[in-house]
Amino acid sequence: MSESQSRLDLFIDRMVSQRTCLDFAIAQTTGMPGPVFELGLGNGRTYHHMAQRIQDRPVYVFERAVASHPDSTPPEDRVILGDVRETLPASVDRFGASASLIHADLGGHNREKNDAFARFVSPLIEPLLVPGGLMVSSDRMYFDALTELPLPEGAVEGRCFIYRR
Amino acid sequence: MSESQSRLDLFIDRMVSQRTCLDFAIAQTTGMPGPVFELGLGNGRTYHHMAQRIQDRPVYVFERAVASHPDSTPPEDRVILGDVRETLPASVDRFGASASLIHADLGGHNREKNDAFARFVSPLIEPLLVPGGLMVSSDRMYFDALTELPLPEGAVEGRCFIYRR
């Protein structure tokens, strides 16, 4: 990161990297039968992107309260409502280790809080992935058994992370 | 716009175009003495970018209520607080036709509302620009005497607009 990068530069790098890594991970997991999990819906832009490009697998969204753009609101039966501290453990019972792709952009503006949350939530995410499944995150995660992959061309180092089980 | 563009694609195009057009307009107006106006602060990312790259002129921010990221909050004497329907006309008295660069990203999610607001606010913006001054906007504006410029390389048609007085 150059010292002359503005917050706008960093934000654009993050959004472009997120899209590049997601498109790579969607292509890599095509043909795998397991569901896709989007952790956090927010405005719904990224969900819209994933739902448009993933036709072969269901995309479930984990969210506390749906407040997305009307164009990007998932069907009710694809929303898993609640705090991820509870809904992720419950999903291990429901889905087992079956997810082909998990994406998370949970982070807010506070870097320390993001990192603490990433440490907390990593062991809750890890058991949901099927062997060979991918996890894409805007924050560095803390997994025991997953392997960090090199980023695809066009993604910016440190702005996105990809892990494989 | 391709039919297969997601909301994430559109958003990235808009942010990249905004930065490209702003950098072009900053370069084009370097050496002009008049102030720079940012209409709407929001999260403050774009203000951060402008304040970092514009060292030769004051950057004033028009905003109803400052709620920006702490890193991107302008000094108090550079904030013009209030509704732009009132603060823009009042600024004609204060500054005259002196602004070298005006940037606006006023739009929300509703395209019709954005367009109605752009029509309303265009005649309030126009008298603030010095001859030769530039206006950069994320929405199409409705000016009487300004000329729309071709976009610089890297900006996406329809995602940003540049006008010269």
JSON list of N, CA, C and O in Angstrom, two decimals, chain A residues 5-32:
[
{"chain": "A", "resi": 5, "resn": "GLN", "atom": "N", "xyz": [-2.17, 6.52, -1.16]},
{"chain": "A", "resi": 5, "resn": "GLN", "atom": "CA", "xyz": [-3.52, 5.99, -1.44]},
{"chain": "A", "resi": 5, "resn": "GLN", "atom": "C", "xyz": [-4.55, 6.68, -0.56]},
{"chain": "A", "resi": 5, "resn": "GLN", "atom": "O", "xyz": [-4.37, 6.80, 0.65]},
{"chain": "A", "resi": 6, "resn": "SER", "atom": "N", "xyz": [-5.63, 7.10, -1.17]},
{"chain": "A", "resi": 6, "resn": "SER", "atom": "CA", "xyz": [-6.73, 7.69, -0.41]},
{"chain": "A", "resi": 6, "resn": "SER", "atom": "C", "xyz": [-7.67, 6.58, 0.06]},
{"chain": "A", "resi": 6, "resn": "SER", "atom": "O", "xyz": [-7.57, 5.43, -0.37]},
{"chain": "A", "resi": 7, "resn": "ARG", "atom": "N", "xyz": [-8.61, 6.94, 0.92]},
{"chain": "A", "resi": 7, "resn": "ARG", "atom": "CA", "xyz": [-9.62, 5.96, 1.34]},
{"chain": "A", "resi": 7, "resn": "ARG", "atom": "C", "xyz": [-10.45, 5.52, 0.14]},
{"chain": "A", "resi": 7, "resn": "ARG", "atom": "O", "xyz": [-10.90, 4.37, 0.08]},
{"chain": "A", "resi": 8, "resn": "LEU", "atom": "N", "xyz": [-10.64, 6.39, -0.84]},
{"chain": "A", "resi": 8, "resn": "LEU", "atom": "CA", "xyz": [-11.35, 6.00, -2.07]},
{"chain": "A", "resi": 8, "resn": "LEU", "atom": "C", "xyz": [-10.54, 4.95, -2.84]},
{"chain": "A", "resi": 8, "resn": "LEU", "atom": "O", "xyz": [-11.10, 3.96, -3.33]},
{"chain": "A", "resi": 9, "resn": "ASP", "atom": "N", "xyz": [-9.23, 5.16, -2.92]},
{"chain": "A", "resi": 9, "resn": "ASP", "atom": "CA", "xyz": [-8.37, 4.17, -3.60]},
{"chain": "A", "resi": 9, "resn": "ASP", "atom": "C", "xyz": [-8.47, 2.80, -2.91]},
{"chain": "A", "resi": 9, "resn": "ASP", "atom": "O", "xyz": [-8.61, 1.77, -3.58]},
{"chain": "A", "resi": 10, "resn": "LEU", "atom": "N", "xyz": [-8.36, 2.80, -1.59]},
{"chain": "A", "resi": 10, "resn": "LEU", "atom": "CA", "xyz": [-8.42, 1.54, -0.84]},
{"chain": "A", "resi": 10, "resn": "LEU", "atom": "C", "xyz": [-9.76, 0.85, -1.04]},
{"chain": "A", "resi": 10, "resn": "LEU", "atom": "O", "xyz": [-9.83, -0.37, -1.21]},
{"chain": "A", "resi": 11, "resn": "PHE", "atom": "N", "xyz": [-10.83, 1.64, -1.03]},
{"chain": "A", "resi": 11, "resn": "PHE", "atom": "CA", "xyz": [-12.17, 1.08, -1.19]},
{"chain": "A", "resi": 11, "resn": "PHE", "atom": "C", "xyz": [-12.34, 0.45, -2.57]},
{"chain": "A", "resi": 11, "resn": "PHE", "atom": "O", "xyz": [-12.86, -0.66, -2.68]},
{"chain": "A", "resi": 12, "resn": "ILE", "atom": "N", "xyz": [-11.88, 1.16, -3.59]},
{"chain": "A", "resi": 12, "resn": "ILE", "atom": "CA", "xyz": [-11.97, 0.61, -4.95]},
{"chain": "A", "resi": 12, "resn": "ILE", "atom": "C", "xyz": [-11.15, -0.67, -5.05]},
{"chain": "A", "resi": 12, "resn": "ILE", "atom": "O", "xyz": [-11.62, -1.68, -5.60]},
{"chain": "A", "resi": 13, "resn": "ASP", "atom": "N", "xyz": [-9.95, -0.67, -4.49]},
{"chain": "A", "resi": 13, "resn": "ASP", "atom": "CA", "xyz": [-9.12, -1.90, -4.49]},
{"chain": "A", "resi": 13, "resn": "ASP", "atom": "C", "xyz": [-9.86, -3.05, -3.82]},
{"chain": "A", "resi": 13, "resn": "ASP", "atom": "O", "xyz": [-9.81, -4.19, -4.28]},
{"chain": "A", "resi": 14, "resn": "ARG", "atom": "N", "xyz": [-10.56, -2.74, -2.71]},
{"chain": "A", "resi": 14, "resn": "ARG", "atom": "CA", "xyz": [-11.26, -3.79, -1.98]},
{"chain": "A", "resi": 14, "resn": "ARG", "atom": "C", "xyz": [-12.43, -4.34, -2.81]},
{"chain": "A", "resi": 14, "resn": "ARG", "atom": "O", "xyz": [-12.62, -5.56, -2.89]},
{"chain": "A", "resi": 15, "resn": "MET", "atom": "N", "xyz": [-13.20, -3.45, -3.42]},
{"chain": "A", "resi": 15, "resn": "MET", "atom": "CA", "xyz": [-14.36, -3.91, -4.19]},
{"chain": "A", "resi": 15, "resn": "MET", "atom": "C", "xyz": [-13.92, -4.70, -5.44]},
{"chain": "A", "resi": 15, "resn": "MET", "atom": "O", "xyz": [-14.51, -5.73, -5.77]},
{"chain": "A", "resi": 16, "resn": "VAL", "atom": "N", "xyz": [-12.91, -4.19, -6.13]},
{"chain": "A", "resi": 16, "resn": "VAL", "atom": "CA", "xyz": [-12.41, -4.88, -7.33]},
{"chain": "A", "resi": 16, "resn": "VAL", "atom": "C", "xyz": [-11.82, -6.24, -6.96]},
{"chain": "A", "resi": 16, "resn": "VAL", "atom": "O", "xyz": [-12.05, -7.25, -7.64]},
{"chain": "A", "resi": 17, "resn": "SER", "atom": "N", "xyz": [-11.08, -6.28, -5.84]},
{"chain": "A", "resi": 17, "resn": "SER", "atom": "CA", "xyz": [-10.48, -7.55, -5.41]},
{"chain": "A", "resi": 17, "resn": "SER", "atom": "C", "xyz": [-11.55, -8.54, -5.01]},
{"chain": "A", "resi": 17, "resn": "SER", "atom": "O", "xyz": [-11.44, -9.74, -5.30]},
{"chain": "A", "resi": 18, "resn": "GLN", "atom": "N", "xyz": [-12.59, -8.04, -4.32]},
{"chain": "A", "resi": 18, "resn": "GLN", "atom": "CA", "xyz": [-13.68, -8.92, -3.91]},
{"chain": "A", "resi": 18, "resn": "GLN", "atom": "C", "xyz": [-14.33, -9.57, -5.14]},
{"chain": "A", "resi": 18, "resn": "GLN", "atom": "O", "xyz": [-14.55, -10.79, -5.17]},
{"chain": "A", "resi": 19, "resn": "ARG", "atom": "N", "xyz": [-14.61, -8.76, -6.15]},
{"chain": "A", "resi": 19, "resn": "ARG", "atom": "CA", "xyz": [-15.24, -9.31, -7.36]},
{"chain": "A", "resi": 19, "resn": "ARG", "atom": "C", "xyz": [-14.32, -10.29, -8.07]},
{"chain": "A", "resi": 19, "resn": "ARG", "atom": "O", "xyz": [-14.75, -11.37, -8.51]},
{"chain": "A", "resi": 20, "resn": "THR", "atom": "N", "xyz": [-13.05, -9.94, -8.19]},
{"chain": "A", "resi": 20, "resn": "THR", "atom": "CA", "xyz": [-12.09, -10.81, -8.87]},
{"chain": "A", "resi": 20, "resn": "THR", "atom": "C", "xyz": [-11.97, -12.16, -8.15]},
{"chain": "A", "resi": 20, "resn": "THR", "atom": "O", "xyz": [-11.98, -13.22, -8.79]},
{"chain": "A", "resi": 21, "resn": "CYS", "atom": "N", "xyz": [-11.85, -12.11, -6.82]},
{"chain": "A", "resi": 21, "resn": "CYS", "atom": "CA", "xyz": [-11.70, -13.35, -6.04]},
{"chain": "A", "resi": 21, "resn": "CYS", "atom": "C", "xyz": [-12.98, -14.18, -6.08]},
{"chain": "A", "resi": 21, "resn": "CYS", "atom": "O", "xyz": [-12.93, -15.41, -6.18]},
{"chain": "A", "resi": 22, "resn": "LEU", "atom": "N", "xyz": [-14.14, -13.51, -6.01]},
{"chain": "A", "resi": 22, "resn": "LEU", "atom": "CA", "xyz": [-15.42, -14.24, -6.08]},
{"chain": "A", "resi": 22, "resn": "LEU", "atom": "C", "xyz": [-15.58, -14.92, -7.44]},
{"chain": "A", "resi": 22, "resn": "LEU", "atom": "O", "xyz": [-15.96, -16.10, -7.50]},
{"chain": "A", "resi": 23, "resn": "ASP", "atom": "N", "xyz": [-15.30, -14.19, -8.52]},
{"chain": "A", "resi": 23, "resn": "ASP", "atom": "CA", "xyz": [-15.45, -14.78, -9.85]},
{"chain": "A", "resi": 23, "resn": "ASP", "atom": "C", "xyz": [-14.52, -15.99, -10.01]},
{"chain": "A", "resi": 23, "resn": "ASP", "atom": "O", "xyz": [-14.91, -17.02, -10.56]},
{"chain": "A", "resi": 24, "resn": "PHE", "atom": "N", "xyz": [-13.30, -15.86, -9.50]},
{"chain": "A", "resi": 24, "resn": "PHE", "atom": "CA", "xyz": [-12.34, -16.97, -9.52]},
{"chain": "A", "resi": 24, "resn": "PHE", "atom": "C", "xyz": [-12.90, -18.16, -8.72]},
{"chain": "A", "resi": 24, "resn": "PHE", "atom": "O", "xyz": [-12.90, -19.30, -9.21]},
{"chain": "A", "resi": 25, "resn": "ALA", "atom": "N", "xyz": [-13.40, -17.89, -7.52]},
{"chain": "A", "resi": 25, "resn": "ALA", "atom": "CA", "xyz": [-13.87, -18.97, -6.64]},
{"chain": "A", "resi": 25, "resn": "ALA", "atom": "C", "xyz": [-15.14, -19.62, -7.20]},
{"chain": "A", "resi": 25, "resn": "ALA", "atom": "O", "xyz": [-15.32, -20.84, -7.07]},
{"chain": "A", "resi": 26, "resn": "ILE", "atom": "N", "xyz": [-16.01, -18.83, -7.82]},
{"chain": "A", "resi": 26, "resn": "ILE", "atom": "CA", "xyz": [-17.22, -19.40, -8.44]},
{"chain": "A", "resi": 26, "resn": "ILE", "atom": "C", "xyz": [-16.81, -20.35, -9.56]},
{"chain": "A", "resi": 26, "resn": "ILE", "atom": "O", "xyz": [-17.33, -21.48, -9.66]},
{"chain": "A", "resi": 27, "resn": "ALA", "atom": "N", "xyz": [-15.87, -19.92, -10.40]},
{"chain": "A", "resi": 27, "resn": "ALA", "atom": "CA", "xyz": [-15.41, -20.77, -11.50]},
{"chain": "A", "resi": 27, "resn": "ALA", "atom": "C", "xyz": [-14.75, -22.05, -10.96]},
{"chain": "A", "resi": 27, "resn": "ALA", "atom": "O", "xyz": [-15.01, -23.14, -11.47]},
{"chain": "A", "resi": 28, "resn": "GLN", "atom": "N", "xyz": [-13.93, -21.92, -9.93]},
{"chain": "A", "resi": 28, "resn": "GLN", "atom": "CA", "xyz": [-13.22, -23.07, -9.36]},
{"chain": "A", "resi": 28, "resn": "GLN", "atom": "C", "xyz": [-14.16, -24.10, -8.75]},
{"chain": "A", "resi": 28, "resn": "GLN", "atom": "O", "xyz": [-13.83, -25.27, -8.68]},
{"chain": "A", "resi": 29, "resn": "THR", "atom": "N", "xyz": [-15.32, -23.65, -8.24]},
{"chain": "A", "resi": 29, "resn": "THR", "atom": "CA", "xyz": [-16.22, -24.57, -7.53]},
{"chain": "A", "resi": 29, "resn": "THR", "atom": "C", "xyz": [-17.42, -24.98, -8.39]},
{"chain": "A", "resi": 29, "resn": "THR", "atom": "O", "xyz": [-18.31, -25.67, -7.90]},
{"chain": "A", "resi": 30, "resn": "THR", "atom": "N", "xyz": [-17.44, -24.54, -9.64]},
{"chain": "A", "resi": 30, "resn": "THR", "atom": "CA", "xyz": [-18.53, -24.94, -10.53]},
{"chain": "A", "resi": 30, "resn": "THR", "atom": "C", "xyz": [-18.51, -26.46, -10.68]},
{"chain": "A", "resi": 30, "resn": "THR", "atom": "O", "xyz": [-17.45, -27.05, -10.87]},
{"chain": "A", "resi": 31, "resn": "GLY", "atom": "N", "xyz": [-19.69, -27.06, -10.57]},
{"chain": "A", "resi": 31, "resn": "GLY", "atom": "CA", "xyz": [-19.78, -28.52, -10.65]},
{"chain": "A", "resi": 31, "resn": "GLY", "atom": "C", "xyz": [-19.83, -29.18, -9.28]},
{"chain": "A", "resi": 31, "resn": "GLY", "atom": "O", "xyz": [-20.21, -30.35, -9.17]},
{"chain": "A", "resi": 32, "resn": "MET", "atom": "N", "xyz": [-19.45, -28.43, -8.24]},
{"chain": "A", "resi": 32, "resn": "MET", "atom": "CA", "xyz": [-19.59, -28.99, -6.89]},
{"chain": "A", "resi": 32, "resn": "MET", "atom": "C", "xyz": [-21.05, -28.80, -6.47]},
{"chain": "A", "resi": 32, "resn": "MET", "atom": "O", "xyz": [-21.64, -27.74, -6.68]}
]
